Amino acid sequence: MSNNEIKTPFVSSKASGINGPTPIPGDKSISHRALMFGGLAIGETKIEGLLEGEDVIRTADAMRSMGAIIKKHDDGSWTCNGVGIGGLREPENVLDMGNSGTSTRLLMGLIGGHPITATFTGDASLTKRPMNRVIKPLSQMGIEVSSREGGKLPLTTKGPQTVQPIEYRLPVASAQVKSAVMLSGLSAPGKTTVIEEKPTRDHTENMLRHFGVRVESEKLDDGSDAISVYGQQDLKAANINVPSDPSSAAFPTVAALINENSEITLNNILMNDRRNGLYTTLIEMGADITVTNERTEGGEPVCDMVVTGKNKLKGITVPEDRVPSMIDEFPILAVAASLAEGTTYMSGLEELRVKESDRLLMMYQGLKACGVDLEMGEDTLTIHGNGTPPKGGTKVETALDHRIAMSFLILGTVSEEPITIDDVAPIQTSFPNFVDLLNGLGADLKAA
Ligand code: S3P
């Protein structure tokens, strides 16, 4: 998505129910990592179920520009033939990461571990996002980074001949920062350790182990987790089956919960306990969600689900320690809370301000314009639901943020009057078939 592209407004009108089998695309976090690690590993990695969203394609293109051979096949699978640790070659052009914070931050670490220079840029959303959180630990490892004022893109990384292993305590709960340090640590002699006080998604550590890298996790006396990666070992190609993304599944799930006469089935959904906070929260709100067939596939827990709209939701207080396990799901939880009876209180949301948009502000403004009774604090959102749909009948701004766009389209399936979003295009970053899938289930989404 370029910054100058023309916007495509979309409108969502009342649905009479959300019903049917609901296939969800592959997990975005796992897809990025599969391409990065497959592009580094010695041998051929086969990936099934890769998310073919714009963000993930940015990662594929970047890895290709540094020598990895990455192909898509007619049966939908992908293969990567990697270059080996230390084998990435300097990209000839600027790496345009589009809207993707995950591509940017993880690749800054991975590329920074190589003695090459790379320049990163992105769209109008990504160039506003903070990169100092990654620049700081990478600098300690000996990587030179020059950026715009305030650690913003565009920026250039220049890796030393040998990066230094460090021990780094994360100042923010961020899997992207943890991963950047670990990926740089792949090139360092010895042990690189990241300490996290709050558990964040662990796909980097799980998948590195799957590729044969020695990664150790240890509980410290203060309750933190120390994750150590031993560098300068080659990754061995390993096949990956990408499970369906629980962060994407969240949208049809909430659509089914807030529309009476709904029943959807979702299969092969990733149910890693560092990702499933939204589902725990919705069940506490009274949602009718039946989880079946819990199993492990490719080293990750997955399950099937049936979701219906037969129960009324009630407001709750979301425990603050649950925030990292549902960090991307607050926009759609805010929609569910708007339909619930009673007050839903969410706190510890400071990281929402630095996502693809300031999600706290965008949800507050959009929901208020739709007639929802709510308050916003520095890092809190309080929503007073009365169990009935809000008025809607307005146009909301989405600020190049896919999850804001999808959230308001879902709210439009129940609001009294249709809701229009200013731009549908950002949804391509994570959920390319969102509109067709939702319309197939009974939603009424169309160009405005
Ligand atoms: C991600 C980590 C999270 C999340 C993002 C994906 C990842 O970001 O919001 O969508 O794949 O590591 P932070 O690390 O900034 O919390």
Short mmCIF file of C-alpha atoms and ligand atoms in Angstrom, two decimals:
data_model
loop_
_atom_site.label_atom_id
_atom_site.label_comp_id
_atom_site.label_asym_id
_atom_site.label_seq_id
_atom_site.Cartn_x
_atom_site.Cartn_y
_atom_site.Cartn_z
CA MET A 1 0.00 0.00 0.00
CA SER A 2 1.59 3.28 -0.98
CA ASN A 3 1.00 6.44 1.02
CA ASN A 4 -0.64 8.21 -1.89
CA GLU A 5 -3.07 5.53 -2.92
CA ILE A 6 -6.70 6.53 -3.33
CA LYS A 7 -8.86 5.37 -0.44
CA THR A 8 -11.69 2.87 -0.90
CA PRO A 9 -14.55 3.60 1.51
CA PHE A 10 -16.67 0.58 2.48
CA VAL A 11 -20.04 0.29 4.15
CA SER A 12 -21.37 -2.40 6.47
CA SER A 13 -25.14 -2.80 6.93
CA LYS A 14 -27.23 -4.96 9.24
CA ALA A 15 -26.91 -8.73 8.81
CA SER A 16 -29.66 -11.21 9.62
CA GLY A 17 -27.16 -13.69 11.09
CA ILE A 18 -23.57 -14.90 10.64
CA ASN A 19 -23.56 -18.56 9.71
CA GLY A 20 -21.43 -21.26 8.18
CA PRO A 21 -18.00 -22.82 8.06
CA THR A 22 -15.42 -20.07 8.55
CA PRO A 23 -11.97 -20.90 7.16
CA ILE A 24 -9.39 -18.50 8.58
CA PRO A 25 -6.06 -17.68 6.88
CA GLY A 26 -2.71 -18.62 8.40
CA ASP A 27 -1.26 -16.97 11.47
CA LYS A 28 0.60 -13.77 10.62
CA SER A 29 3.28 -14.03 13.30
CA ILE A 30 4.09 -17.63 12.40
CA SER A 31 4.05 -16.89 8.65
CA HIS A 32 6.66 -14.11 8.98
CA ARG A 33 8.93 -16.33 11.05
CA ALA A 34 8.52 -19.32 8.73
CA LEU A 35 9.80 -17.26 5.77
CA MET A 36 12.64 -15.69 7.74
CA PHE A 37 13.86 -18.95 9.23
CA GLY A 38 13.26 -20.94 6.02
CA GLY A 39 15.22 -18.25 4.20
CA LEU A 40 18.14 -18.73 6.57
CA ALA A 41 18.07 -22.51 7.03
CA ILE A 42 20.26 -24.91 5.11
CA GLY A 43 18.07 -27.12 2.90
CA GLU A 44 14.49 -26.84 1.72
CA THR A 45 11.69 -25.75 4.04
CA LYS A 46 8.14 -26.43 2.92
CA ILE A 47 5.41 -24.16 4.31
CA GLU A 48 1.72 -25.07 4.17
CA GLY A 49 -1.00 -22.58 5.04
CA LEU A 50 1.16 -19.46 4.75
CA LEU A 51 -0.80 -16.22 5.15
CA GLU A 52 -0.55 -14.45 1.81
CA GLY A 53 -1.31 -11.01 3.21
CA GLU A 54 0.64 -7.91 2.20
CA ASP A 55 2.69 -7.83 5.42
CA VAL A 56 3.95 -11.37 4.97
CA ILE A 57 4.71 -10.79 1.28
CA ARG A 58 6.94 -7.88 2.37
CA THR A 59 8.95 -10.33 4.45
CA ALA A 60 9.20 -12.78 1.52
CA ASP A 61 10.37 -10.02 -0.83
CA ALA A 62 12.96 -8.76 1.65
CA MET A 63 14.38 -12.27 2.22
CA ARG A 64 14.54 -12.82 -1.56
CA SER A 65 16.38 -9.55 -2.06
CA MET A 66 19.10 -10.90 0.26
CA GLY A 67 19.54 -14.21 -1.55
CA ALA A 68 16.93 -16.61 -0.14
CA ILE A 69 15.07 -18.63 -2.76
CA ILE A 70 11.38 -18.44 -1.88
CA LYS A 71 8.73 -19.89 -4.19
CA LYS A 72 4.99 -20.31 -4.22
CA HIS A 73 3.71 -23.55 -5.80
CA ASP A 74 0.50 -24.40 -7.68
CA ASP A 75 -0.83 -26.48 -4.75
CA GLY A 76 -0.68 -23.36 -2.53
CA SER A 77 2.41 -24.45 -0.60
CA TRP A 78 5.61 -22.40 -0.41
CA THR A 79 9.25 -23.49 -0.31
CA CYS A 80 12.32 -21.69 0.97
CA ASN A 81 15.93 -22.56 0.27
CA GLY A 82 18.00 -20.67 2.77
CA VAL A 83 21.39 -18.99 2.73
CA GLY A 84 22.77 -20.15 6.11
CA ILE A 85 23.60 -18.01 9.13
CA GLY A 86 25.89 -15.19 8.00
CA GLY A 87 24.87 -15.78 4.38
CA LEU A 88 22.46 -12.90 3.77
CA ARG A 89 23.81 -10.58 1.07
CA GLU A 90 23.40 -6.84 1.12
CA PRO A 91 20.10 -5.80 -0.47
CA GLU A 92 20.59 -3.56 -3.51
CA ASN A 93 17.53 -1.48 -2.79
CA VAL A 94 15.73 0.07 0.12
CA LEU A 95 13.57 -2.50 1.94
CA ASP A 96 10.01 -1.17 1.79
CA MET A 97 8.17 -2.82 4.66
CA GLY A 98 4.79 -1.26 3.82
CA ASN A 99 2.57 -1.39 6.90
CA SER A 100 4.45 -4.21 8.63
CA GLY A 101 6.01 -3.58 12.03
CA THR A 102 6.79 -7.27 12.47
CA SER A 103 8.78 -7.46 9.21
CA THR A 104 10.69 -4.31 10.12
CA ARG A 105 11.62 -5.08 13.70
CA LEU A 106 12.45 -8.76 13.24
CA LEU A 107 14.47 -8.12 10.07
CA MET A 108 16.38 -5.26 11.72
CA GLY A 109 17.67 -7.86 14.19
CA LEU A 110 18.27 -10.59 11.64
CA ILE A 111 20.01 -8.34 9.10
CA GLY A 112 21.86 -6.40 11.79
CA GLY A 113 23.59 -9.65 12.76
CA HIS A 114 25.17 -9.71 9.30
CA PRO A 115 28.08 -7.45 8.23
CA ILE A 116 25.87 -5.69 5.67
CA THR A 117 24.03 -2.39 5.36
CA ALA A 118 20.27 -2.16 4.80
CA THR A 119 17.81 0.70 4.69
CA PHE A 120 14.21 0.24 5.83
CA THR A 121 11.19 2.36 5.05
CA GLY A 122 7.41 1.96 5.19
CA ASP A 123 4.02 3.59 4.70
CA ALA A 124 2.54 6.59 6.50
CA SER A 125 1.61 4.39 9.48
CA LEU A 126 4.90 2.50 9.85
CA THR A 127 7.07 5.62 9.54
CA LYS A 128 5.36 7.00 12.66
CA ARG A 129 6.01 3.93 14.82
CA PRO A 130 8.76 3.78 17.47
CA MET A 131 11.91 1.88 16.53
CA ASN A 132 14.11 3.01 19.45
CA ARG A 133 12.87 -0.01 21.39
CA VAL A 134 14.80 -2.16 18.85
CA ILE A 135 17.61 0.29 18.10
CA LYS A 136 18.67 0.37 21.77
CA PRO A 137 19.46 -3.34 22.25
CA LEU A 138 20.83 -3.75 18.72
CA SER A 139 23.27 -0.86 19.36
CA GLN A 140 24.45 -2.66 22.48
CA MET A 141 25.23 -5.66 20.27
CA GLY A 142 27.43 -3.48 18.04
CA ILE A 143 24.97 -2.72 15.24
CA GLU A 144 25.07 0.86 13.98
CA VAL A 145 21.65 2.35 13.30
CA SER A 146 20.95 5.79 11.90
CA SER A 147 17.34 6.85 11.83
CA ARG A 148 15.15 9.89 11.55
CA GLU A 149 14.68 11.98 14.67
CA GLY A 150 13.02 9.98 17.44
CA GLY A 151 14.01 6.56 16.06
CA LYS A 152 11.54 6.64 13.17
CA LEU A 153 11.81 5.09 9.69
CA PRO A 154 13.47 5.42 7.26
CA LEU A 155 16.50 4.00 9.05
CA THR A 156 19.70 2.21 8.11
CA THR A 157 21.35 -0.68 9.95
CA LYS A 158 25.02 -1.55 9.53
CA GLY A 159 26.10 -4.81 11.14
CA PRO A 160 29.62 -5.33 12.54
CA GLN A 161 31.87 -8.25 11.51
CA THR A 162 30.75 -10.03 14.68
CA VAL A 163 27.79 -8.98 16.83
CA GLN A 164 28.21 -9.23 20.58
CA PRO A 165 25.91 -11.41 22.67
CA ILE A 166 24.06 -9.45 25.36
CA GLU A 167 21.66 -10.00 28.23
CA TYR A 168 18.70 -7.67 27.77
CA ARG A 169 15.72 -7.02 30.04
CA LEU A 170 12.76 -5.87 27.94
CA PRO A 171 11.48 -2.46 29.03
CA VAL A 172 8.18 -3.08 27.19
CA ALA A 173 6.26 -6.33 26.80
CA SER A 174 7.03 -6.85 23.11
CA ALA A 175 7.56 -10.07 21.20
CA GLN A 176 8.95 -8.04 18.33
CA VAL A 177 11.74 -6.59 20.46
CA LYS A 178 12.44 -9.98 22.06
CA SER A 179 12.62 -11.53 18.60
CA ALA A 180 14.87 -8.82 17.13
CA VAL A 181 17.46 -9.42 19.86
CA MET A 182 17.23 -13.20 19.52
CA LEU A 183 17.57 -13.08 15.73
CA SER A 184 20.61 -10.88 15.96
CA GLY A 185 21.89 -13.30 18.60
CA LEU A 186 21.81 -16.06 15.98
CA SER A 187 25.00 -14.51 14.56
CA ALA A 188 26.68 -13.81 17.91
CA PRO A 189 29.26 -16.09 19.51
CA GLY A 190 27.82 -17.64 22.69
CA LYS A 191 24.58 -16.97 24.49
CA THR A 192 22.21 -14.03 23.97
CA THR A 193 19.54 -13.70 26.65
CA VAL A 194 16.32 -11.74 26.70
CA ILE A 195 14.45 -11.33 30.00
CA GLU A 196 10.74 -10.63 29.89
CA GLU A 197 8.62 -9.74 32.91
CA LYS A 198 5.35 -10.40 31.13
CA PRO A 199 5.06 -13.42 28.85
CA THR A 200 4.70 -12.38 25.19
CA ARG A 201 4.08 -14.60 22.17
CA ASP A 202 6.75 -17.30 21.97
CA HIS A 203 6.71 -18.25 18.28
CA THR A 204 10.33 -17.20 17.72
CA GLU A 205 11.62 -19.48 20.44
CA ASN A 206 9.30 -22.36 19.45
CA MET A 207 10.18 -22.16 15.78
CA LEU A 208 13.93 -21.74 16.28
CA ARG A 209 13.85 -24.98 18.28
CA HIS A 210 11.89 -26.57 15.44
CA PHE A 211 14.77 -25.57 13.13
CA GLY A 212 17.25 -27.26 15.48
CA VAL A 213 18.64 -24.18 17.26
CA ARG A 214 19.51 -24.44 20.95
CA VAL A 215 17.11 -22.14 22.81
CA GLU A 216 16.66 -22.34 26.59
CA SER A 217 13.92 -20.82 28.76
CA GLU A 218 14.34 -20.36 32.49
CA LYS A 219 12.10 -18.94 35.23
CA LEU A 220 13.98 -16.38 37.33
CA ASP A 221 13.43 -15.80 41.07
CA ASP A 222 11.47 -12.59 40.38
CA GLY A 223 9.03 -14.51 38.16
CA SER A 224 10.48 -13.22 34.85
CA ASP A 225 11.37 -15.54 31.99
CA ALA A 226 14.91 -15.61 30.61
CA ILE A 227 15.12 -16.88 27.04
CA SER A 228 18.59 -17.68 25.71
CA VAL A 229 19.64 -18.44 22.17
CA TYR A 230 23.04 -19.95 21.34
CA GLY A 231 24.44 -18.25 18.25
CA GLN A 232 26.48 -19.28 15.24
CA GLN A 233 24.60 -22.54 14.72
CA ASP A 234 23.04 -23.26 11.36
CA LEU A 235 19.28 -23.66 11.16
CA LYS A 236 18.20 -26.98 9.62
CA ALA A 237 15.32 -26.82 7.16
CA ALA A 238 12.06 -28.02 8.76
CA ASN A 239 8.55 -28.16 7.38
CA ILE A 240 5.90 -25.82 8.80
CA ASN A 241 2.13 -26.12 8.87
CA VAL A 242 0.84 -22.66 9.70
CA PRO A 243 -2.27 -22.82 11.93
CA SER A 244 -5.15 -20.37 11.44
CA ASP A 245 -4.70 -16.96 13.01
CA PRO A 246 -6.65 -16.42 16.26
CA SER A 247 -6.27 -12.66 15.80
CA SER A 248 -8.10 -12.88 12.46
CA ALA A 249 -10.61 -15.44 13.76
CA ALA A 250 -11.54 -12.86 16.40
CA PHE A 251 -13.50 -10.80 13.85
CA PRO A 252 -16.00 -13.42 12.63
CA THR A 253 -16.13 -14.77 16.20
CA VAL A 254 -17.37 -11.44 17.56
CA ALA A 255 -19.65 -11.01 14.53
CA ALA A 256 -21.35 -14.31 15.40
CA LEU A 257 -21.55 -13.45 19.11
CA ILE A 258 -23.26 -10.09 18.60
CA ASN A 259 -25.70 -11.22 15.89
CA GLU A 260 -28.62 -13.37 17.03
CA ASN A 261 -29.34 -16.41 14.82
CA SER A 262 -25.64 -17.03 14.24
CA GLU A 263 -23.49 -20.15 14.33
CA ILE A 264 -20.04 -20.47 12.82
CA THR A 265 -17.44 -23.22 12.93
CA LEU A 266 -13.73 -22.48 12.90
CA ASN A 267 -11.08 -25.15 12.45
CA ASN A 268 -7.38 -25.43 13.18
CA ILE A 269 -7.21 -22.19 15.18
CA LEU A 270 -3.93 -21.51 16.99
CA MET A 271 -4.65 -21.68 20.76
CA ASN A 272 -1.26 -20.85 22.21
CA ASP A 273 -1.90 -19.51 25.74
CA ARG A 274 0.15 -16.42 24.90
CA ARG A 275 -2.33 -15.58 22.15
CA ASN A 276 -5.76 -16.63 23.37
CA GLY A 277 -6.64 -13.95 25.94
CA LEU A 278 -9.56 -12.68 23.86
CA TYR A 279 -11.30 -16.06 23.89
CA THR A 280 -10.89 -16.39 27.68
CA THR A 281 -12.32 -12.88 28.03
CA LEU A 282 -15.29 -13.49 25.74
CA ILE A 283 -16.15 -16.71 27.60
CA GLU A 284 -16.04 -14.73 30.89
CA MET A 285 -18.47 -12.28 29.26
CA GLY A 286 -20.86 -15.17 28.76
CA ALA A 287 -20.10 -15.98 25.10
CA ASP A 288 -21.23 -19.31 23.72
CA ILE A 289 -17.90 -20.62 22.40
CA THR A 290 -17.32 -24.38 22.37
CA VAL A 291 -13.71 -25.45 21.99
CA THR A 292 -13.16 -28.98 20.67
CA ASN A 293 -10.47 -31.23 19.31
CA GLU A 294 -7.60 -29.59 21.16
CA ARG A 295 -4.35 -30.98 19.78
CA THR A 296 -0.76 -30.08 18.94
CA GLU A 297 0.22 -29.53 15.34
CA GLY A 298 3.72 -28.56 14.24
CA GLY A 299 4.67 -27.76 17.83
CA GLU A 300 1.76 -25.33 18.39
CA PRO A 301 -1.55 -26.03 20.21
CA VAL A 302 -4.59 -25.76 17.92
CA CYS A 303 -8.32 -26.37 18.30
CA ASP A 304 -11.67 -26.20 16.53
CA MET A 305 -14.47 -23.91 17.74
CA VAL A 306 -18.21 -23.44 17.40
CA VAL A 307 -19.45 -19.92 18.16
CA THR A 308 -23.10 -18.92 18.38
CA GLY A 309 -24.99 -15.71 19.07
CA LYS A 310 -27.44 -17.29 21.48
CA ASN A 311 -26.03 -15.80 24.70
CA LYS A 312 -26.17 -12.14 25.72
CA LEU A 313 -22.73 -10.77 26.60
CA LYS A 314 -22.15 -9.01 29.93
CA GLY A 315 -19.52 -6.40 30.81
CA ILE A 316 -16.44 -7.44 32.80
CA THR A 317 -13.09 -6.11 34.02
CA VAL A 318 -10.28 -7.50 31.87
CA PRO A 319 -7.35 -8.52 34.11
CA GLU A 320 -4.30 -6.41 33.27
CA ASP A 321 -1.93 -9.37 33.22
CA ARG A 322 -3.92 -10.78 30.31
CA VAL A 323 -3.12 -7.83 28.04
CA PRO A 324 -0.03 -9.28 26.25
CA SER A 325 -1.98 -12.42 25.28
CA MET A 326 -4.64 -10.33 23.50
CA ILE A 327 -2.69 -7.22 22.55
CA ASP A 328 -4.06 -7.13 18.98
CA GLU A 329 -7.63 -7.95 20.00
CA PHE A 330 -8.69 -4.85 21.97
CA PRO A 331 -10.33 -3.12 18.99
CA ILE A 332 -12.68 -6.06 18.39
CA LEU A 333 -13.18 -6.63 22.13
CA ALA A 334 -14.31 -3.00 22.32
CA VAL A 335 -16.95 -3.82 19.70
CA ALA A 336 -18.14 -6.85 21.71
CA ALA A 337 -18.21 -4.70 24.87
CA SER A 338 -20.38 -2.10 23.10
CA LEU A 339 -23.06 -4.77 22.67
CA ALA A 340 -22.70 -6.23 26.17
CA GLU A 341 -24.89 -5.42 29.10
CA GLY A 342 -22.93 -3.50 31.74
CA THR A 343 -19.51 -1.93 31.94
CA THR A 344 -16.34 -3.43 30.47
CA TYR A 345 -13.13 -1.98 31.91
CA MET A 346 -9.82 -2.44 30.09
CA SER A 347 -6.51 -1.17 31.52
CA GLY A 348 -2.79 -1.46 30.87
CA LEU A 349 -3.35 -0.50 27.24
CA GLU A 350 -0.41 1.89 26.72
CA GLU A 351 1.01 -0.25 23.88
CA LEU A 352 -2.21 0.24 21.90
CA ARG A 353 -1.10 3.80 21.27
CA VAL A 354 1.87 2.65 19.13
CA LYS A 355 0.30 -0.02 16.93
CA GLU A 356 -0.58 0.51 13.25
CA SER A 357 -2.53 3.50 14.62
CA ASP A 358 -3.23 4.89 18.08
CA ARG A 359 -5.83 2.18 18.57
CA LEU A 360 -7.09 3.52 21.87
CA LEU A 361 -7.90 6.87 20.27
CA MET A 362 -9.27 5.44 17.02
CA MET A 363 -11.64 3.08 18.86
CA TYR A 364 -12.70 5.79 21.29
CA GLN A 365 -13.46 8.30 18.53
CA GLY A 366 -15.14 5.80 16.21
CA LEU A 367 -17.32 4.19 18.88
CA LYS A 368 -18.32 7.58 20.26
CA ALA A 369 -19.38 8.70 16.77
CA CYS A 370 -21.46 5.51 16.52
CA GLY A 371 -23.31 6.43 19.73
CA VAL A 372 -21.52 4.15 22.24
CA ASP A 373 -21.23 5.41 25.82
CA LEU A 374 -17.52 5.19 26.72
CA GLU A 375 -14.53 6.88 28.34
CA MET A 376 -10.85 6.83 27.50
CA GLY A 377 -7.92 7.36 29.89
CA GLU A 378 -4.16 7.44 29.24
CA ASP A 379 -4.09 3.64 29.05
CA THR A 380 -7.69 2.63 29.80
CA LEU A 381 -10.97 2.20 28.00
CA THR A 382 -14.30 1.93 29.81
CA ILE A 383 -17.34 0.94 27.77
CA HIS A 384 -20.87 1.14 29.16
CA GLY A 385 -23.04 -1.23 27.17
CA ASN A 386 -26.79 -1.54 27.58
CA GLY A 387 -27.18 -4.77 25.66
CA THR A 388 -28.59 -3.11 22.56
CA PRO A 389 -26.91 -2.15 19.26
CA PRO A 390 -25.55 1.39 18.95
CA LYS A 391 -26.94 3.81 16.41
CA GLY A 392 -24.10 3.79 13.84
CA GLY A 393 -24.98 5.78 10.75
CA THR A 394 -21.59 7.46 10.53
CA LYS A 395 -18.26 7.34 8.72
CA VAL A 396 -15.22 6.38 10.78
CA GLU A 397 -11.56 6.99 10.16
CA THR A 398 -9.26 3.97 10.25
CA ALA A 399 -5.76 5.54 9.92
CA LEU A 400 -4.25 2.75 7.76
CA ASP A 401 -5.08 0.23 10.49
CA HIS A 402 -6.50 -3.12 9.36
CA ARG A 403 -7.84 -4.06 12.77
CA ILE A 404 -9.68 -0.76 13.21
CA ALA A 405 -11.19 -1.20 9.74
CA MET A 406 -12.37 -4.77 10.41
CA SER A 407 -13.72 -3.86 13.86
CA PHE A 408 -16.04 -1.15 12.54
CA LEU A 409 -17.22 -3.32 9.64
CA ILE A 410 -18.20 -5.95 12.23
CA LEU A 411 -20.00 -3.33 14.34
CA GLY A 412 -21.94 -2.32 11.21
CA THR A 413 -23.46 -5.82 11.02
CA VAL A 414 -25.60 -4.95 14.08
CA SER A 415 -25.80 -1.16 14.36
CA GLU A 416 -29.19 0.45 13.73
CA GLU A 417 -27.84 2.30 10.70
CA PRO A 418 -24.92 1.32 8.43
CA ILE A 419 -21.32 2.17 9.35
CA THR A 420 -18.90 3.38 6.67
CA ILE A 421 -15.12 3.13 6.99
CA ASP A 422 -12.87 5.51 5.08
CA ASP A 423 -10.63 2.79 3.60
CA VAL A 424 -10.91 -0.97 3.21
CA ALA A 425 -7.45 -1.45 1.64
CA PRO A 426 -5.40 -1.97 4.85
CA ILE A 427 -7.32 -5.22 5.52
CA GLN A 428 -5.15 -6.78 2.80
CA THR A 429 -2.19 -6.70 5.19
CA SER A 430 -3.53 -9.51 7.39
CA PHE A 431 -6.86 -10.91 6.12
CA PRO A 432 -7.06 -10.68 2.30
CA ASN A 433 -10.38 -12.53 1.97
CA PHE A 434 -12.11 -10.80 4.90
CA VAL A 435 -14.86 -9.11 2.85
CA ASP A 436 -15.73 -12.19 0.76
CA LEU A 437 -15.65 -14.48 3.77
CA LEU A 438 -17.90 -12.24 5.89
CA ASN A 439 -20.32 -11.67 3.02
CA GLY A 440 -20.48 -15.46 2.49
CA LEU A 441 -21.45 -15.82 6.16
CA GLY A 442 -24.30 -13.31 5.85
CA ALA A 443 -22.72 -9.88 6.33
CA ASP A 444 -23.51 -7.02 3.94
CA LEU A 445 -20.19 -5.31 3.19
CA LYS A 446 -19.77 -3.30 0.01
CA ALA A 447 -17.99 -0.35 -1.57
CA ALA A 448 -19.58 2.88 -0.36
C1 S3P B 1 3.88 -9.51 16.89
C2 S3P B 1 3.99 -8.93 18.13
C3 S3P B 1 3.07 -7.91 18.64
C4 S3P B 1 1.80 -7.82 17.82
C5 S3P B 1 2.06 -7.87 16.35
C6 S3P B 1 2.79 -9.16 15.97
C7 S3P B 1 4.86 -10.54 16.48
O1 S3P B 1 3.72 -6.64 18.59
O2 S3P B 1 1.10 -6.64 18.13
O3 S3P B 1 0.85 -7.80 15.62
O4 S3P B 1 4.62 -11.26 15.48
O5 S3P B 1 5.90 -10.67 17.16
P1 S3P B 1 4.63 -6.10 19.82
O6 S3P B 1 5.83 -6.92 19.91
O7 S3P B 1 4.96 -4.67 19.42
O8 S3P B 1 3.73 -6.15 21.02
#
